[in-house]
XYZ file of C-alpha atoms in Angstrom:
485
model
C 16.101 -21.014 -6.734
C 15.918 -23.402 -9.700
C 12.166 -22.895 -9.981
C 12.516 -19.106 -9.910
C 15.266 -19.055 -12.532
C 13.539 -21.725 -14.635
C 10.342 -19.702 -14.891
C 12.238 -16.725 -16.290
C 14.137 -18.927 -18.741
C 10.862 -20.480 -19.904
C 9.435 -17.041 -20.670
C 12.597 -16.073 -22.530
C 13.148 -19.191 -24.650
C 9.860 -21.137 -24.803
C 7.226 -18.433 -25.168
C 7.046 -16.928 -28.690
C 8.063 -13.275 -28.758
C 5.324 -11.048 -30.253
C 6.583 -9.257 -33.371
C 5.791 -5.857 -31.815
C 8.139 -6.536 -28.867
C 11.906 -6.217 -29.108
C 14.242 -8.957 -27.897
C 15.608 -6.556 -25.267
C 12.140 -5.845 -23.893
C 11.205 -9.540 -23.816
C 14.446 -10.422 -22.055
C 13.693 -7.801 -19.409
C 10.232 -9.317 -18.966
C 11.778 -12.753 -18.371
C 14.193 -11.299 -15.786
C 11.320 -9.483 -14.098
C 9.220 -12.674 -13.981
C 12.146 -14.571 -12.473
C 12.714 -11.793 -9.936
C 9.065 -11.788 -8.854
C 9.039 -15.599 -8.633
C 12.089 -15.445 -6.388
C 10.452 -12.851 -4.172
C 7.541 -15.240 -3.658
C 9.553 -18.475 -3.246
C 12.373 -16.779 -1.276
C 15.482 -18.750 -2.232
C 17.344 -15.738 -0.776
C 16.326 -12.708 1.310
C 14.362 -10.113 -0.651
C 17.202 -7.617 -1.004
C 19.707 -10.249 -2.068
C 17.387 -11.692 -4.712
C 16.617 -8.225 -6.061
C 20.391 -7.665 -6.352
C 20.720 -10.860 -8.396
C 17.901 -9.729 -10.664
C 19.260 -6.251 -11.336
C 22.792 -7.618 -11.820
C 21.482 -10.065 -14.412
C 19.738 -7.221 -16.246
C 22.947 -5.170 -16.352
C 25.304 -8.080 -17.090
C 23.205 -9.240 -20.071
C 23.089 -5.611 -21.328
C 19.304 -5.724 -21.124
C 19.502 -2.511 -19.127
C 22.278 -0.001 -18.743
C 23.550 0.699 -15.259
C 21.734 4.061 -15.282
C 18.456 2.473 -16.389
C 18.695 -0.260 -13.762
C 19.217 2.176 -10.913
C 17.173 5.126 -12.128
C 14.458 4.562 -9.508
C 16.858 5.336 -6.670
C 15.916 8.975 -7.250
C 12.185 8.231 -6.978
C 10.605 10.521 -4.383
C 8.128 7.903 -3.118
C 10.981 5.523 -2.291
C 12.764 8.158 -0.228
C 9.494 9.001 1.495
C 9.364 5.356 2.571
C 12.946 5.474 3.869
C 12.355 8.639 5.888
C 9.130 7.176 7.290
C 11.194 4.363 8.829
C 13.257 7.013 10.624
C 10.071 8.675 11.888
C 9.072 5.309 13.318
C 12.470 5.098 15.014
C 11.839 8.519 16.538
C 8.470 7.398 17.917
C 10.192 4.390 19.482
C 13.267 6.173 20.834
C 11.452 9.111 22.439
C 8.740 6.964 23.995
C 6.026 8.917 22.178
C 5.001 5.774 20.358
C 4.534 3.955 23.643
C 2.478 6.842 25.010
C 0.240 6.963 21.942
C -0.097 3.178 21.944
C -1.060 3.216 25.602
C -3.743 5.829 24.933
C -5.096 3.669 22.099
C -5.178 0.690 24.441
C -7.039 2.764 27.002
C -9.794 3.859 24.635
C -9.996 1.003 22.111
C -8.259 -1.858 23.874
C -11.227 -3.845 25.114
C -10.326 -6.382 22.439
C -7.827 -6.928 19.653
C -10.639 -6.472 17.162
C -11.442 -3.151 18.808
C -7.855 -2.018 18.292
C -8.060 -2.991 14.620
C -11.278 -1.042 14.118
C -9.868 1.940 16.002
C -6.794 2.098 13.759
C -8.885 1.641 10.594
C -11.277 4.396 11.632
C -8.382 6.709 12.446
C -6.912 6.262 8.973
C -10.281 6.845 7.291
C -10.602 10.142 9.175
C -7.053 11.278 8.386
C -7.005 10.106 4.746
C -8.734 13.036 2.979
C -6.378 15.566 4.587
C -3.178 13.527 4.154
C -2.938 12.482 0.480
C -0.168 9.928 0.865
C -0.936 6.400 2.004
C 2.796 5.847 2.360
C 3.169 8.824 4.682
C 0.218 7.673 6.771
C 1.679 4.175 7.010
C 5.228 5.159 7.887
C 4.668 8.390 9.759
C 1.626 7.513 11.865
C 0.247 3.989 11.874
C 3.269 1.701 11.709
C 4.927 3.410 14.718
C 1.685 3.098 16.693
C 1.216 -0.555 15.725
C 4.831 -1.326 16.592
C 4.399 0.195 20.041
C 1.144 -1.669 20.670
C 2.783 -4.912 19.601
C 5.813 -4.350 21.832
C 3.477 -3.895 24.807
C 1.970 -7.312 24.071
C 5.491 -8.796 23.726
C 4.884 -9.279 19.997
C 8.195 -8.653 18.242
C 9.108 -8.566 14.535
C 10.951 -11.410 12.838
C 10.178 -13.805 15.693
C 7.372 -16.331 16.328
C 5.849 -13.827 18.775
C 4.918 -11.578 15.826
C 1.645 -13.536 15.522
C 0.587 -12.551 19.049
C -0.631 -9.150 17.896
C 1.688 -7.333 15.479
C 1.117 -9.465 12.381
C -2.674 -9.159 12.665
C -2.661 -5.389 13.166
C -0.161 -4.823 10.342
C -2.059 -7.059 7.899
C -5.372 -5.439 8.806
C -3.971 -1.934 8.328
C -2.328 -2.878 5.034
C -5.513 -4.360 3.604
C -7.811 -1.687 5.034
C -5.669 1.187 3.755
C -6.750 0.433 0.188
C -10.384 1.234 1.012
C -9.374 4.348 2.975
C -7.484 5.593 -0.090
C -10.418 4.826 -2.379
C -12.889 6.631 -0.137
C -11.801 10.205 -0.915
C -10.357 11.880 -3.999
C -7.629 13.552 -1.947
C -6.692 10.422 0.008
C -4.018 9.341 -2.495
C -1.969 10.976 -5.234
C -3.041 8.460 -7.883
C -6.687 9.542 -7.497
C -5.886 13.056 -8.663
C -3.816 11.681 -11.548
C -6.747 9.507 -12.630
C -9.066 12.520 -12.850
C -6.459 14.473 -14.787
C -5.979 11.669 -17.329
C -9.742 11.212 -17.648
C -10.142 14.911 -18.448
C -7.488 14.624 -21.169
C -9.650 11.924 -22.795
C -12.675 14.206 -22.671
C -14.230 12.532 -19.626
C -14.758 15.571 -17.445
C -15.951 14.630 -13.983
C -17.834 17.732 -12.767
C -16.745 18.895 -9.314
C -14.155 16.135 -9.149
C -13.799 15.979 -5.368
C -17.529 15.855 -4.710
C -18.200 13.637 -7.712
C -15.714 11.115 -6.361
C -17.667 11.519 -3.176
C -21.012 11.737 -5.011
C -22.336 10.594 -8.348
C -22.838 13.029 -11.182
C -25.898 13.196 -13.373
C -29.358 14.658 -13.226
C -30.850 11.805 -11.191
C -27.975 11.585 -8.732
C -28.701 11.815 -5.035
C -27.181 15.017 -3.698
C -24.308 14.302 -1.374
C -24.385 10.562 -2.018
C -20.857 9.225 -2.293
C -19.923 7.069 -5.281
C -17.103 5.497 -3.292
C -18.770 5.635 0.106
C -20.869 2.472 0.293
C -18.390 -0.011 -1.231
C -15.362 1.550 0.496
C -17.052 1.707 3.907
C -18.290 -1.859 3.436
C -14.702 -2.904 2.822
C -13.487 -1.028 5.887
C -16.122 -2.717 8.048
C -15.499 -6.232 6.724
C -11.688 -6.246 6.532
C -10.985 -6.430 10.304
C -13.557 -9.218 10.700
C -12.115 -11.217 7.800
C -8.556 -10.803 9.054
C -9.652 -11.669 12.603
C -11.148 -14.954 11.364
C -8.570 -15.962 8.757
C -5.362 -14.371 10.111
C -6.118 -14.244 13.832
C -3.858 -12.906 16.576
C -3.103 -15.149 19.507
C -3.774 -12.200 21.840
C -7.527 -12.001 22.356
C -9.893 -10.841 25.059
C -10.222 -14.292 26.669
C -10.273 -14.849 30.435
C -8.021 -17.863 29.955
C -5.235 -15.750 28.476
C -2.122 -15.092 30.554
C -2.283 -12.044 32.800
C -0.328 -9.785 30.455
C -2.704 -10.719 27.633
C -5.973 -10.280 29.550
C -7.563 -7.178 28.077
C -9.377 -6.169 31.262
C -6.045 -6.112 33.069
C -4.407 -4.535 30.013
C -6.728 -1.541 30.323
C -5.720 -1.130 33.964
C -2.057 -1.481 33.069
C -2.488 1.157 30.371
C -3.783 3.676 32.895
C -1.001 2.813 35.321
C 1.577 3.117 32.531
C 0.309 6.581 31.579
C 0.557 7.644 35.218
C 4.111 6.322 35.513
C 5.176 8.029 32.295
C 4.098 11.369 33.699
C 4.219 14.516 31.582
C 5.724 14.428 28.099
C 9.497 14.770 27.886
C 11.192 17.439 25.786
C 12.084 14.910 23.102
C 8.514 13.656 22.999
C 7.269 17.213 22.546
C 9.744 17.807 19.735
C 8.711 14.556 18.068
C 5.024 15.434 18.400
C 5.569 18.981 17.114
C 7.620 17.675 14.183
C 4.958 15.181 13.170
C 2.228 17.782 13.645
C 4.072 20.190 11.360
C 4.662 17.390 8.837
C 0.960 16.520 8.756
C 0.074 20.210 8.223
C 2.527 20.426 5.329
C 1.237 17.171 3.858
C -2.256 18.671 3.935
C -1.284 22.079 2.505
C 1.701 20.949 0.460
C 0.067 21.332 -2.946
C -0.909 24.932 -2.241
C 2.566 25.765 -0.917
C 4.444 23.840 -3.579
C 6.075 21.503 -1.053
C 6.022 17.813 -1.976
C 5.390 15.013 0.507
C 8.985 13.792 0.368
C 10.389 17.281 0.996
C 8.079 17.591 3.994
C 9.401 14.287 5.327
C 13.001 15.375 4.756
C 12.408 18.636 6.610
C 10.938 16.651 9.492
C 13.957 14.365 9.620
C 16.266 17.399 9.568
C 14.393 18.793 12.572
C 14.810 15.519 14.482
C 18.526 15.310 13.637
C 19.310 18.943 14.458
C 17.558 18.747 17.837
C 19.253 15.477 18.780
C 16.008 13.508 18.969
C 17.591 11.211 16.402
C 21.284 10.779 15.657
C 22.758 9.882 12.307
C 23.893 6.614 13.850
C 20.226 5.848 14.584
C 19.520 6.294 10.881
C 22.423 4.337 9.410
C 21.813 1.601 11.970
C 18.272 0.964 10.693
C 18.708 -1.986 8.284
C 14.997 -2.286 7.412
C 15.014 1.225 5.897
C 18.049 0.648 3.704
C 16.975 -2.860 2.704
C 13.584 -1.516 1.592
C 15.284 1.304 -0.311
C 17.277 -1.207 -2.331
C 14.776 -3.898 -3.269
C 11.887 -1.497 -3.800
C 13.976 0.796 -6.025
C 15.127 -2.187 -8.086
C 11.546 -3.338 -8.694
C 10.281 0.178 -9.433
C 13.111 0.596 -11.937
C 12.376 -2.712 -13.679
C 8.631 -2.094 -13.927
C 9.240 1.415 -15.211
C 11.523 0.126 -17.960
C 8.933 -2.528 -18.884
C 6.434 0.282 -19.400
C 8.875 2.370 -21.444
C 9.717 -0.639 -23.659
C 6.009 -1.020 -24.468
C 5.539 -4.435 -22.841
C 2.633 -3.410 -20.641
C 0.835 -1.331 -23.263
C 1.166 -4.306 -25.636
C -0.630 -6.637 -23.241
C -3.270 -3.997 -22.518
C -3.844 -3.435 -26.231
C -4.106 -7.177 -26.877
C -6.775 -7.486 -24.192
C -8.699 -4.555 -25.639
C -8.622 -5.913 -29.196
C -9.978 -9.288 -28.104
C -12.770 -7.706 -26.097
C -13.817 -5.487 -28.976
C -13.638 -8.409 -31.421
C -15.808 -10.516 -29.118
C -18.639 -7.946 -29.460
C -19.503 -8.217 -25.751
C -22.049 -6.041 -23.964
C -20.624 -3.041 -22.145
C -21.301 -4.403 -18.608
C -19.254 -7.518 -19.438
C -16.444 -5.431 -20.942
C -16.609 -3.130 -17.911
C -16.083 -6.034 -15.503
C -13.365 -7.735 -17.556
C -11.366 -4.549 -18.110
C -11.472 -3.612 -14.433
C -10.326 -7.131 -13.508
C -7.507 -7.046 -16.099
C -6.429 -3.565 -15.006
C -6.318 -4.854 -11.414
C -4.410 -8.054 -12.199
C -1.737 -6.251 -14.226
C -0.586 -4.552 -11.032
C 1.454 -7.668 -10.264
C 3.862 -6.219 -12.853
C 4.072 -2.805 -11.209
C 5.953 -1.507 -8.181
C 4.056 1.775 -7.981
C 0.383 2.714 -8.063
C 1.120 6.052 -9.711
C 3.273 4.368 -12.375
C 0.460 1.903 -13.076
C -2.019 4.743 -13.525
C 0.360 6.638 -15.771
C 0.977 3.599 -17.968
C -2.470 2.009 -18.247
C -5.299 4.225 -16.985
C -5.826 6.169 -20.221
C -5.575 3.031 -22.369
C -8.161 1.131 -20.331
C -10.514 4.090 -20.098
C -10.242 4.476 -23.878
C -11.153 0.806 -24.349
C -14.167 1.286 -22.091
C -15.308 4.273 -24.129
C -15.090 2.261 -27.359
C -17.149 -0.527 -25.758
C -19.876 1.908 -24.711
C -19.211 1.992 -20.964
C -20.697 5.175 -19.403
C -17.777 7.608 -19.301
C -17.926 8.787 -15.675
C -18.577 5.246 -14.423
C -15.505 3.967 -16.255
C -13.304 6.823 -15.030
C -14.334 6.385 -11.393
C -14.171 2.575 -11.372
C -10.614 2.514 -12.716
C -9.733 5.148 -10.120
C -11.091 2.935 -7.351
C -9.155 -0.056 -8.724
C -5.994 2.084 -8.647
C -6.257 2.048 -4.853
C -7.536 -1.463 -4.246
C -4.569 -3.225 -5.849
C -2.067 -1.505 -3.546
C -1.961 -4.410 -1.079
C -1.685 -7.465 -3.331
C 2.129 -7.600 -3.087
C 4.823 -6.198 -0.836
C 6.182 -4.076 -3.680
C 2.906 -2.901 -5.223
C 2.733 0.347 -3.258
C 4.697 2.505 -0.851
C 2.543 1.552 2.123
C 2.952 -2.159 1.355
C 6.725 -1.733 1.429
C 6.481 0.054 4.793
C 4.270 -2.570 6.409
C 6.221 -5.531 5.035
C 9.532 -3.914 5.927
C 8.486 -3.708 9.580
C 9.162 -7.441 9.925
C 5.768 -8.617 11.192
C 4.637 -10.278 7.948
C 6.130 -13.108 5.928
C 6.223 -12.775 2.162
C 3.908 -15.714 1.510
C 1.361 -14.142 3.867
C 1.428 -10.849 1.977
C 0.858 -12.576 -1.371
C -1.758 -15.088 -0.193
C -3.872 -12.716 1.889
C -3.328 -9.986 -0.678
C -4.868 -12.261 -3.326
C -7.698 -13.200 -0.976
C -8.564 -9.589 -0.184
C -8.261 -8.725 -3.876
C -11.131 -11.106 -4.568
C -13.102 -9.745 -1.596
C -12.628 -6.120 -2.627
C -13.463 -6.817 -6.275
C -16.663 -8.530 -5.162
C -17.552 -5.670 -2.822
C -16.999 -2.992 -5.445
C -18.572 -5.144 -8.175
C -21.715 -6.174 -6.289
C -22.267 -3.535 -3.608
C -20.684 -0.767 -5.680
C -22.503 -1.807 -8.850
C -25.895 -1.690 -7.162
C -25.063 1.600 -5.446
C -23.906 3.253 -8.677
C -27.178 2.192 -10.326
C -29.107 3.939 -7.547
C -26.959 7.034 -7.996
C -27.599 7.192 -11.721
C -24.088 6.513 -12.963
C -25.560 4.120 -15.552
């Protein structure tokens, strides 16, 4: 606790305040730094520490009460909350167990096979379901929870490392590449293209250009994101399997319940015992099917992702599949609502006070003054844009605050326009897993209770380096072949 508070005090009183920054803005930065430090060091549970941070901001008059709690109306946050209730519905009806058993039957020859099966499923669903948060909370976390329960791997207990922690970490890290693979796989991708167009960087045929390079020498149908993103999807399960391994593996020496040959037989027997789907299971399946359809067609119909989720929850409540007591008795949902909203609110106010744009501008000025070649500027700006996400609690907010500024700096430095626009768009997905508050899906996966905070930060940093290398080396070579530069 002393270390967390001391770091914030050091920023406030020992670091010189730039003349362009107000005392109020700098004080908020120091509170934010202290809050983030406490989330990493955990002197208190996440929600409690976030409460201390927001109370400090209000008590010192750094923020008004309305400013401090403005993010509680954020639609992404409520989408996360409702997704927890969907997961409860999967568990309560038994549909989650049925789906998990089917996954075990077809992919369960090994734990690694399960990880690849889940990653492949998300990559297939991603272009038609443009919300990584909805995919995490509405589909994959319920399935992972059911698979983990079958292996006696329970959240917030030592048994979480049997299976659940590995599958959750793999899905969290792999989801960034799934989102980067298609233009319509995440809302921030569409925002990136819109902001690029406003700067005069028009990406012709945006969907296909994201999925193929533009330019006269481009290979028709060749995806700009495909090779680096697919490389990331292929390597992530292997890396997690080696560095963050489950204790449940396909080894003959494993106990009977953990032997995957026997597990396949048990899966078939379990499906037989479960028999036909119950009425509640059918309602749950129909509700999720309708939600997915609305998530796909929502833009055309004018129905947002959060409204779709709310309609789904209303259907479950009105049919009795879920009760209101089920909802209010779900502490993980309400805890996530609080701490995530606090962090989103703080980061949003930092952006509005000009803190983040100041740092971005300072970076740009130094790069221009250094008279570096455009490839060097390209790499440094992408890395800086990525690293600044530690100050954000929303991918979309990050894009809105910094994307145009960084793309403008790239244009001044002579970076090919379409290459700069696409690369920053890819980065806007890849940094979604570096913290537990950096994206909606990260909040969902962390909130499930299978991961410890230090694991999220440490393996998030590790995979950040891996993904930057993949997109820098593999992506760089691929984009050269495609004629992007």
